[in-house]
Amino acid sequence: MATVGASASLQEFIASLDETCLPRILQVCSGVYFQGSVYELSGSEVCLSTGDIVKIIRINLLAVHCEDISTNEKFELPLTHTGLFKLVPEEMPYNTVEEMVSLRPEGLNSCLPFTFTSRCELTFENFTLGAGRRVTILSMEEREGQETHVRSLVQGHQGSTAEVLVPLTCRGEFYECDSDQCYTLQEIMSSPHLCSRRFRFCKTTMCGGPLVLSPIYQVHAIMHLRKDIVKFPSTLEVDVMDVTEQSQSLTFVSPFTLSEVHSQPEDAFPTMAEILEGPETQPLFLCSWLPELRKGSHLVLHRRGTSPMVLATSLKGRRAQQFFLVSQNYGGRLRRRPREFSSVYELYIALTHTPGLLVSVTRHCEEVEEEGIPVLSVGEQLAVLRVAKVKLACKDQMKTVEALICKRSTEMDEDEDEEDEIEEVSLPLYMQGHFVEKITDNKKNKLADLCQSKALPLDVKVVNRDAGMETDPLMGFPSLRLEEATLEPTIEASLPGSPRQTFEIPIRWLNMSLSFTSDPLPWPSGEPPMCHLETVKEVTDSFYYEFRRLMTSDEPPPPRPPKRIPVLDSKPSKKKGKSRSGEKASSATKDMGKLSLDSDKQKRPPAPPLPDKLSESPPRLTPRKPLKAATTGKAKPNTYVKVDKWKKNVDVCAVFADVDSDHDYESMEEYANAVKKTQESVMFL
């Protein structure tokens, strides 16, 4: 850090400032002004004149300023710059090995090895090191009761190497050699030693000269006799002097974050406060009081504490899904609603929180033998007992899978008189299904009682609204899901115009800056009002997903079903629906299942080869069956006539009608004569 009492440029002072020493009070010493210099920064005017007092409370690294020494080119690099930098060796000599080691960057694993050379010849431990030899320091050797050495690697004339121990007190004229080690911009800025060194790009795409890197900070400060916090970059061309010790009697506005306000003693409340910095532009809450929390507004801070809250969501439907953060002091009454589950894995998760879970099957499920999935019928009752590993026969081999052991029955009677209707069934965790929870409790409960007696998540419905609220936002939903309970550190506050209507500010989810004021409280002294606390806060979907990300533990994903092996043969699939009565398919259905197009093609004779030369004569015409009038009576069933092999090769045109046959055929000549007579009769009409 700059010497106390000496002036320095603002950039140099901030670059050398240790953040653990904040806050620091600075006085502007010099600059180029015309009745005070006004800087327009982020929409606010910052005036710095000679003699002004500024209190630095926080600094944030914004970017890095680079200057090429060879060309005087200046540019800025963002902190996200991914390029690498190589250290430029210092031209000044080092007097001892200890001096070189002590000036290496601390906290970096890349500080060793590094290489140096000696201008003079050195002798230690019967070893002589010639002038100009390259020595690479590998590690430090500290032995109790002995002098500290560095283990070094010395290169010979013909490429040979040798390890030697060089004492730290070895004196000479040492010069640092060029190294292949590269550093990131973040590593350079995090090391005070590296910030003072020169670098060049490992890949000379921008410039190849030596670079001087200087950090650019955003300074958060409070100016004397002003209430708001100003922000300005550290590159302002002003000279400052540290006057922290001489300015202890000066009074500055003390800004507090919400966490700092929460850490104040209890006797500091109630009090009045002024907002110096309001919340972010995209808040996570959808509350009526949130737009009132803007810069310059005042608040009444009643008390601090920790409030138990529950994250509640409306179920997806026609209306857009809504999210709420509900205090367990909520005064409404709730009734449990049955939960719906779409997989056995969800039943398993619910079982871990709700022992003795009872569900009902709402959709029929067919049996799949390859995956060990049993048949489930609509209306069956399942009492989920436990999870266990079971063996399933899949493709003529046994597989061990995790499954839920359930007791299945058509009607779950409490006395369970009908023992033959109750059986155990194993449901693999990867099984899909549709279940609904069976609830026998129809009691109206308080939110705090539900959270204490039941494990979340729970589906509830608000049946009686909170009488302490003008409009209860939870009223009217057919179902709400209580997902997660949490303890939120909060500050109970109210607006000065309505001190009775209080609300809780969750300090983890809002970024604000306050300062305590000496304004009087908005009620008679010693007569605090009866406050009505707002217990429901609607939140955005961004809050919901961020809350779930922080609160959800790293649970393993649900198991996947085994991969189905494609059936290559003509065997029927094993996926089939079976009824519990054990009825078997008819034999006709089994015979039809054996038929396939492939098998039919295999029985057909091969097609005759095409002739080499196509004939010019027209093809033969197939005889047609003449149309007959519809006859009355029942139609005769189709009959299959077995044709002998020797009849297959008979010419079709040579077949004559059989008088004893049920079918009547005519020859081609008769058919042609009939067509000719019909044409002649039409022509003479």
mmCIF file of N, CA, C and O in Angstrom, residues 111-169:
data_model
loop_
_atom_site.group_PDB
_atom_site.id
_atom_site.type_symbol
_atom_site.label_atom_id
_atom_site.label_comp_id
_atom_site.label_asym_id
_atom_site.label_seq_id
_atom_site.Cartn_x
_atom_site.Cartn_y
_atom_site.Cartn_z
ATOM 1 N N CYS A 111 5.424 -21.535 -9.231
ATOM 2 C CA CYS A 111 6.589 -20.720 -8.869
ATOM 3 C C CYS A 111 7.893 -21.484 -9.071
ATOM 4 O O CYS A 111 8.952 -20.878 -9.207
ATOM 5 N N LEU A 112 7.841 -22.781 -9.053
ATOM 6 C CA LEU A 112 9.017 -23.616 -9.317
ATOM 7 C C LEU A 112 8.649 -24.628 -10.399
ATOM 8 O O LEU A 112 7.509 -25.085 -10.477
ATOM 9 N N PRO A 113 9.643 -24.990 -11.210
ATOM 10 C CA PRO A 113 11.045 -24.554 -11.235
ATOM 11 C C PRO A 113 11.229 -23.257 -12.024
ATOM 12 O O PRO A 113 10.368 -22.881 -12.808
ATOM 13 N N PHE A 114 12.327 -22.587 -11.799
ATOM 14 C CA PHE A 114 12.744 -21.471 -12.642
ATOM 15 C C PHE A 114 14.267 -21.535 -12.784
ATOM 16 O O PHE A 114 14.976 -22.119 -11.965
ATOM 17 N N THR A 115 14.784 -20.883 -13.840
ATOM 18 C CA THR A 115 16.188 -21.039 -14.240
ATOM 19 C C THR A 115 16.905 -19.688 -14.153
ATOM 20 O O THR A 115 16.312 -18.645 -14.461
ATOM 21 N N PHE A 116 18.170 -19.743 -13.745
ATOM 22 C CA PHE A 116 18.993 -18.538 -13.686
ATOM 23 C C PHE A 116 20.412 -18.902 -14.102
ATOM 24 O O PHE A 116 20.786 -20.080 -14.199
ATOM 25 N N THR A 117 21.199 -17.863 -14.340
ATOM 26 C CA THR A 117 22.617 -18.037 -14.682
ATOM 27 C C THR A 117 23.465 -17.165 -13.762
ATOM 28 O O THR A 117 22.980 -16.189 -13.180
ATOM 29 N N SER A 118 24.768 -17.506 -13.656
ATOM 30 C CA SER A 118 25.711 -16.759 -12.822
ATOM 31 C C SER A 118 26.820 -16.200 -13.706
ATOM 32 O O SER A 118 27.344 -16.906 -14.579
ATOM 33 N N ARG A 119 27.117 -14.924 -13.479
ATOM 34 C CA ARG A 119 28.178 -14.281 -14.268
ATOM 35 C C ARG A 119 29.571 -14.697 -13.797
ATOM 36 O O ARG A 119 30.545 -14.578 -14.547
ATOM 37 N N CYS A 120 29.669 -15.170 -12.571
ATOM 38 C CA CYS A 120 30.977 -15.538 -12.031
ATOM 39 C C CYS A 120 30.977 -17.018 -11.668
ATOM 40 O O CYS A 120 29.927 -17.653 -11.569
ATOM 41 N N GLU A 121 32.152 -17.544 -11.456
ATOM 42 C CA GLU A 121 32.293 -18.951 -11.096
ATOM 43 C C GLU A 121 32.003 -19.132 -9.608
ATOM 44 O O GLU A 121 32.430 -18.341 -8.772
ATOM 45 N N LEU A 122 31.254 -20.227 -9.278
ATOM 46 C CA LEU A 122 30.850 -20.496 -7.901
ATOM 47 C C LEU A 122 31.372 -21.864 -7.478
ATOM 48 O O LEU A 122 31.451 -22.794 -8.297
ATOM 49 N N THR A 123 31.760 -21.962 -6.185
ATOM 50 C CA THR A 123 32.231 -23.227 -5.633
ATOM 51 C C THR A 123 31.516 -23.475 -4.315
ATOM 52 O O THR A 123 31.526 -22.623 -3.413
ATOM 53 N N PHE A 124 30.875 -24.663 -4.187
ATOM 54 C CA PHE A 124 30.207 -25.042 -2.935
ATOM 55 C C PHE A 124 30.137 -26.562 -2.905
ATOM 56 O O PHE A 124 29.871 -27.238 -3.908
ATOM 57 N N GLU A 125 30.476 -27.118 -1.705
ATOM 58 C CA GLU A 125 30.467 -28.559 -1.443
ATOM 59 C C GLU A 125 31.268 -29.321 -2.495
ATOM 60 O O GLU A 125 30.773 -30.239 -3.155
ATOM 61 N N ASN A 126 32.530 -28.913 -2.680
ATOM 62 C CA ASN A 126 33.433 -29.574 -3.612
ATOM 63 C C ASN A 126 32.884 -29.613 -5.042
ATOM 64 O O ASN A 126 33.192 -30.507 -5.835
ATOM 65 N N PHE A 127 32.016 -28.636 -5.359
ATOM 66 C CA PHE A 127 31.460 -28.562 -6.711
ATOM 67 C C PHE A 127 31.679 -27.153 -7.231
ATOM 68 O O PHE A 127 31.387 -26.166 -6.557
ATOM 69 N N THR A 128 32.216 -27.056 -8.422
ATOM 70 C CA THR A 128 32.508 -25.762 -9.044
ATOM 71 C C THR A 128 31.540 -25.539 -10.192
ATOM 72 O O THR A 128 31.419 -26.385 -11.090
ATOM 73 N N LEU A 129 30.848 -24.401 -10.134
ATOM 74 C CA LEU A 129 29.882 -24.041 -11.174
ATOM 75 C C LEU A 129 30.495 -22.950 -12.028
ATOM 76 O O LEU A 129 30.844 -21.868 -11.545
ATOM 77 N N GLY A 130 30.686 -23.261 -13.307
ATOM 78 C CA GLY A 130 31.310 -22.314 -14.212
ATOM 79 C C GLY A 130 30.414 -21.136 -14.520
ATOM 80 O O GLY A 130 29.184 -21.183 -14.371
ATOM 81 N N ALA A 131 30.990 -20.064 -14.963
ATOM 82 C CA ALA A 131 30.228 -18.861 -15.302
ATOM 83 C C ALA A 131 29.380 -19.116 -16.547
ATOM 84 O O ALA A 131 29.826 -19.774 -17.495
ATOM 85 N N GLY A 132 28.171 -18.602 -16.557
ATOM 86 C CA GLY A 132 27.270 -18.743 -17.701
ATOM 87 C C GLY A 132 26.477 -20.029 -17.736
ATOM 88 O O GLY A 132 25.663 -20.217 -18.653
ATOM 89 N N ARG A 133 26.692 -20.933 -16.787
ATOM 90 C CA ARG A 133 25.934 -22.189 -16.759
ATOM 91 C C ARG A 133 24.492 -21.930 -16.323
ATOM 92 O O ARG A 133 24.232 -21.080 -15.467
ATOM 93 N N ARG A 134 23.546 -22.681 -16.900
ATOM 94 C CA ARG A 134 22.129 -22.568 -16.543
ATOM 95 C C ARG A 134 21.826 -23.492 -15.368
ATOM 96 O O ARG A 134 22.140 -24.681 -15.400
ATOM 97 N N VAL A 135 21.237 -22.903 -14.325
ATOM 98 C CA VAL A 135 20.890 -23.638 -13.113
ATOM 99 C C VAL A 135 19.368 -23.546 -12.941
ATOM 100 O O VAL A 135 18.809 -22.437 -12.937
ATOM 101 N N THR A 136 18.712 -24.699 -12.788
ATOM 102 C CA THR A 136 17.254 -24.755 -12.625
ATOM 103 C C THR A 136 16.935 -25.176 -11.205
ATOM 104 O O THR A 136 17.324 -26.279 -10.776
ATOM 105 N N ILE A 137 16.252 -24.321 -10.460
ATOM 106 C CA ILE A 137 15.863 -24.621 -9.084
ATOM 107 C C ILE A 137 14.617 -25.494 -9.119
ATOM 108 O O ILE A 137 13.584 -25.110 -9.689
ATOM 109 N N LEU A 138 14.689 -26.668 -8.491
ATOM 110 C CA LEU A 138 13.586 -27.629 -8.515
ATOM 111 C C LEU A 138 12.730 -27.556 -7.262
ATOM 112 O O LEU A 138 11.504 -27.546 -7.342
ATOM 113 N N SER A 139 13.345 -27.506 -6.101
ATOM 114 C CA SER A 139 12.575 -27.528 -4.850
ATOM 115 C C SER A 139 13.435 -26.973 -3.729
ATOM 116 O O SER A 139 14.645 -26.751 -3.881
ATOM 117 N N MET A 140 12.771 -26.762 -2.587
ATOM 118 C CA MET A 140 13.446 -26.274 -1.387
ATOM 119 C C MET A 140 13.788 -27.464 -0.499
ATOM 120 O O MET A 140 12.999 -28.394 -0.335
ATOM 121 N N GLU A 141 14.968 -27.423 0.106
ATOM 122 C CA GLU A 141 15.423 -28.472 1.013
ATOM 123 C C GLU A 141 15.679 -27.823 2.377
ATOM 124 O O GLU A 141 16.634 -27.059 2.542
ATOM 125 N N GLU A 142 14.756 -28.099 3.327
ATOM 126 C CA GLU A 142 14.894 -27.548 4.673
ATOM 127 C C GLU A 142 15.193 -28.694 5.630
ATOM 128 O O GLU A 142 14.406 -29.620 5.766
ATOM 129 N N ARG A 143 16.327 -28.630 6.290
ATOM 130 C CA ARG A 143 16.745 -29.641 7.254
ATOM 131 C C ARG A 143 16.934 -28.977 8.610
ATOM 132 O O ARG A 143 17.465 -27.871 8.703
ATOM 133 N N GLU A 144 16.478 -29.677 9.637
ATOM 134 C CA GLU A 144 16.528 -29.124 10.983
ATOM 135 C C GLU A 144 17.977 -28.968 11.437
ATOM 136 O O GLU A 144 18.780 -29.901 11.351
ATOM 137 N N GLY A 145 18.281 -27.782 11.911
ATOM 138 C CA GLY A 145 19.630 -27.508 12.412
ATOM 139 C C GLY A 145 20.636 -27.228 11.329
ATOM 140 O O GLY A 145 21.829 -27.077 11.639
ATOM 141 N N GLN A 146 20.228 -27.190 10.049
ATOM 142 C CA GLN A 146 21.164 -26.934 8.964
ATOM 143 C C GLN A 146 20.664 -25.775 8.113
ATOM 144 O O GLN A 146 19.510 -25.345 8.210
ATOM 145 N N GLU A 147 21.544 -25.278 7.301
ATOM 146 C CA GLU A 147 21.203 -24.171 6.419
ATOM 147 C C GLU A 147 20.267 -24.657 5.315
ATOM 148 O O GLU A 147 20.395 -25.778 4.809
ATOM 149 N N THR A 148 19.318 -23.790 4.936
ATOM 150 C CA THR A 148 18.352 -24.135 3.891
ATOM 151 C C THR A 148 19.039 -24.096 2.533
ATOM 152 O O THR A 148 19.794 -23.161 2.218
ATOM 153 N N HIS A 149 18.761 -25.136 1.720
ATOM 154 C CA HIS A 149 19.330 -25.245 0.385
ATOM 155 C C HIS A 149 18.198 -25.345 -0.637
ATOM 156 O O HIS A 149 17.036 -25.582 -0.287
ATOM 157 N N VAL A 150 18.563 -25.149 -1.875
ATOM 158 C CA VAL A 150 17.638 -25.391 -2.987
ATOM 159 C C VAL A 150 18.226 -26.506 -3.835
ATOM 160 O O VAL A 150 19.415 -26.508 -4.168
ATOM 161 N N ARG A 151 17.374 -27.492 -4.144
ATOM 162 C CA ARG A 151 17.813 -28.585 -5.019
ATOM 163 C C ARG A 151 17.748 -28.092 -6.454
ATOM 164 O O ARG A 151 16.689 -27.691 -6.942
ATOM 165 N N SER A 152 18.901 -28.127 -7.119
ATOM 166 C CA SER A 152 19.008 -27.527 -8.445
ATOM 167 C C SER A 152 19.545 -28.537 -9.440
ATOM 168 O O SER A 152 20.210 -29.523 -9.079
ATOM 169 N N LEU A 153 19.234 -28.256 -10.689
ATOM 170 C CA LEU A 153 19.690 -29.093 -11.797
ATOM 171 C C LEU A 153 20.636 -28.265 -12.652
ATOM 172 O O LEU A 153 20.269 -27.188 -13.140
ATOM 173 N N VAL A 154 21.897 -28.769 -12.815
ATOM 174 C CA VAL A 154 22.932 -28.051 -13.553
ATOM 175 C C VAL A 154 23.164 -28.770 -14.870
ATOM 176 O O VAL A 154 23.298 -30.004 -14.904
ATOM 177 N N GLN A 155 23.199 -28.006 -15.977
ATOM 178 C CA GLN A 155 23.417 -28.569 -17.297
ATOM 179 C C GLN A 155 24.888 -28.437 -17.681
ATOM 180 O O GLN A 155 25.494 -27.380 -17.510
ATOM 181 N N GLY A 156 25.479 -29.562 -18.184
ATOM 182 C CA GLY A 156 26.868 -29.571 -18.605
ATOM 183 C C GLY A 156 27.039 -29.120 -20.039
ATOM 184 O O GLY A 156 26.083 -28.743 -20.732
ATOM 185 N N HIS A 157 28.295 -29.201 -20.524
ATOM 186 C CA HIS A 157 28.603 -28.745 -21.883
ATOM 187 C C HIS A 157 28.046 -29.694 -22.924
ATOM 188 O O HIS A 157 27.594 -29.273 -23.982
ATOM 189 N N GLN A 158 28.073 -30.996 -22.679
ATOM 190 C CA GLN A 158 27.669 -31.990 -23.674
ATOM 191 C C GLN A 158 26.264 -32.522 -23.403
ATOM 192 O O GLN A 158 25.947 -33.651 -23.752
ATOM 193 N N GLY A 159 25.422 -31.742 -22.763
ATOM 194 C CA GLY A 159 24.043 -32.153 -22.511
ATOM 195 C C GLY A 159 23.845 -32.943 -21.241
ATOM 196 O O GLY A 159 22.716 -33.339 -20.935
ATOM 197 N N SER A 160 24.913 -33.201 -20.486
ATOM 198 C CA SER A 160 24.781 -33.954 -19.248
ATOM 199 C C SER A 160 24.208 -33.055 -18.162
ATOM 200 O O SER A 160 24.379 -31.832 -18.177
ATOM 201 N N THR A 161 23.504 -33.671 -17.194
ATOM 202 C CA THR A 161 22.893 -32.925 -16.084
ATOM 203 C C THR A 161 23.325 -33.544 -14.766
ATOM 204 O O THR A 161 23.658 -34.740 -14.696
ATOM 205 N N ALA A 162 23.278 -32.709 -13.722
ATOM 206 C CA ALA A 162 23.623 -33.172 -12.376
ATOM 207 C C ALA A 162 22.833 -32.353 -11.372
ATOM 208 O O ALA A 162 22.589 -31.157 -11.567
ATOM 209 N N GLU A 163 22.407 -33.010 -10.288
ATOM 210 C CA GLU A 163 21.678 -32.344 -9.219
ATOM 211 C C GLU A 163 22.652 -31.933 -8.123
ATOM 212 O O GLU A 163 23.478 -32.744 -7.673
ATOM 213 N N VAL A 164 22.522 -30.671 -7.665
ATOM 214 C CA VAL A 164 23.369 -30.147 -6.601
ATOM 215 C C VAL A 164 22.490 -29.387 -5.628
ATOM 216 O O VAL A 164 21.377 -28.955 -5.965
ATOM 217 N N LEU A 165 22.998 -29.237 -4.400
ATOM 218 C CA LEU A 165 22.326 -28.444 -3.379
ATOM 219 C C LEU A 165 23.038 -27.110 -3.268
ATOM 220 O O LEU A 165 24.222 -27.038 -2.913
ATOM 221 N N VAL A 166 22.305 -26.034 -3.573
ATOM 222 C CA VAL A 166 22.873 -24.685 -3.543
ATOM 223 C C VAL A 166 22.326 -23.977 -2.311
ATOM 224 O O VAL A 166 21.101 -23.897 -2.138
ATOM 225 N N PRO A 167 23.172 -23.473 -1.426
ATOM 226 C CA PRO A 167 22.672 -22.759 -0.242
ATOM 227 C C PRO A 167 22.025 -21.435 -0.631
ATOM 228 O O PRO A 167 22.421 -20.784 -1.607
ATOM 229 N N LEU A 168 21.029 -21.043 0.178
ATOM 230 C CA LEU A 168 20.332 -19.787 -0.108
ATOM 231 C C LEU A 168 21.243 -18.580 0.073
ATOM 232 O O LEU A 168 21.040 -17.534 -0.540
ATOM 233 N N THR A 169 22.250 -18.726 0.909
ATOM 234 C CA THR A 169 23.139 -17.586 1.186
ATOM 235 C C THR A 169 24.237 -17.434 0.150
ATOM 236 O O THR A 169 25.133 -16.592 0.316
#
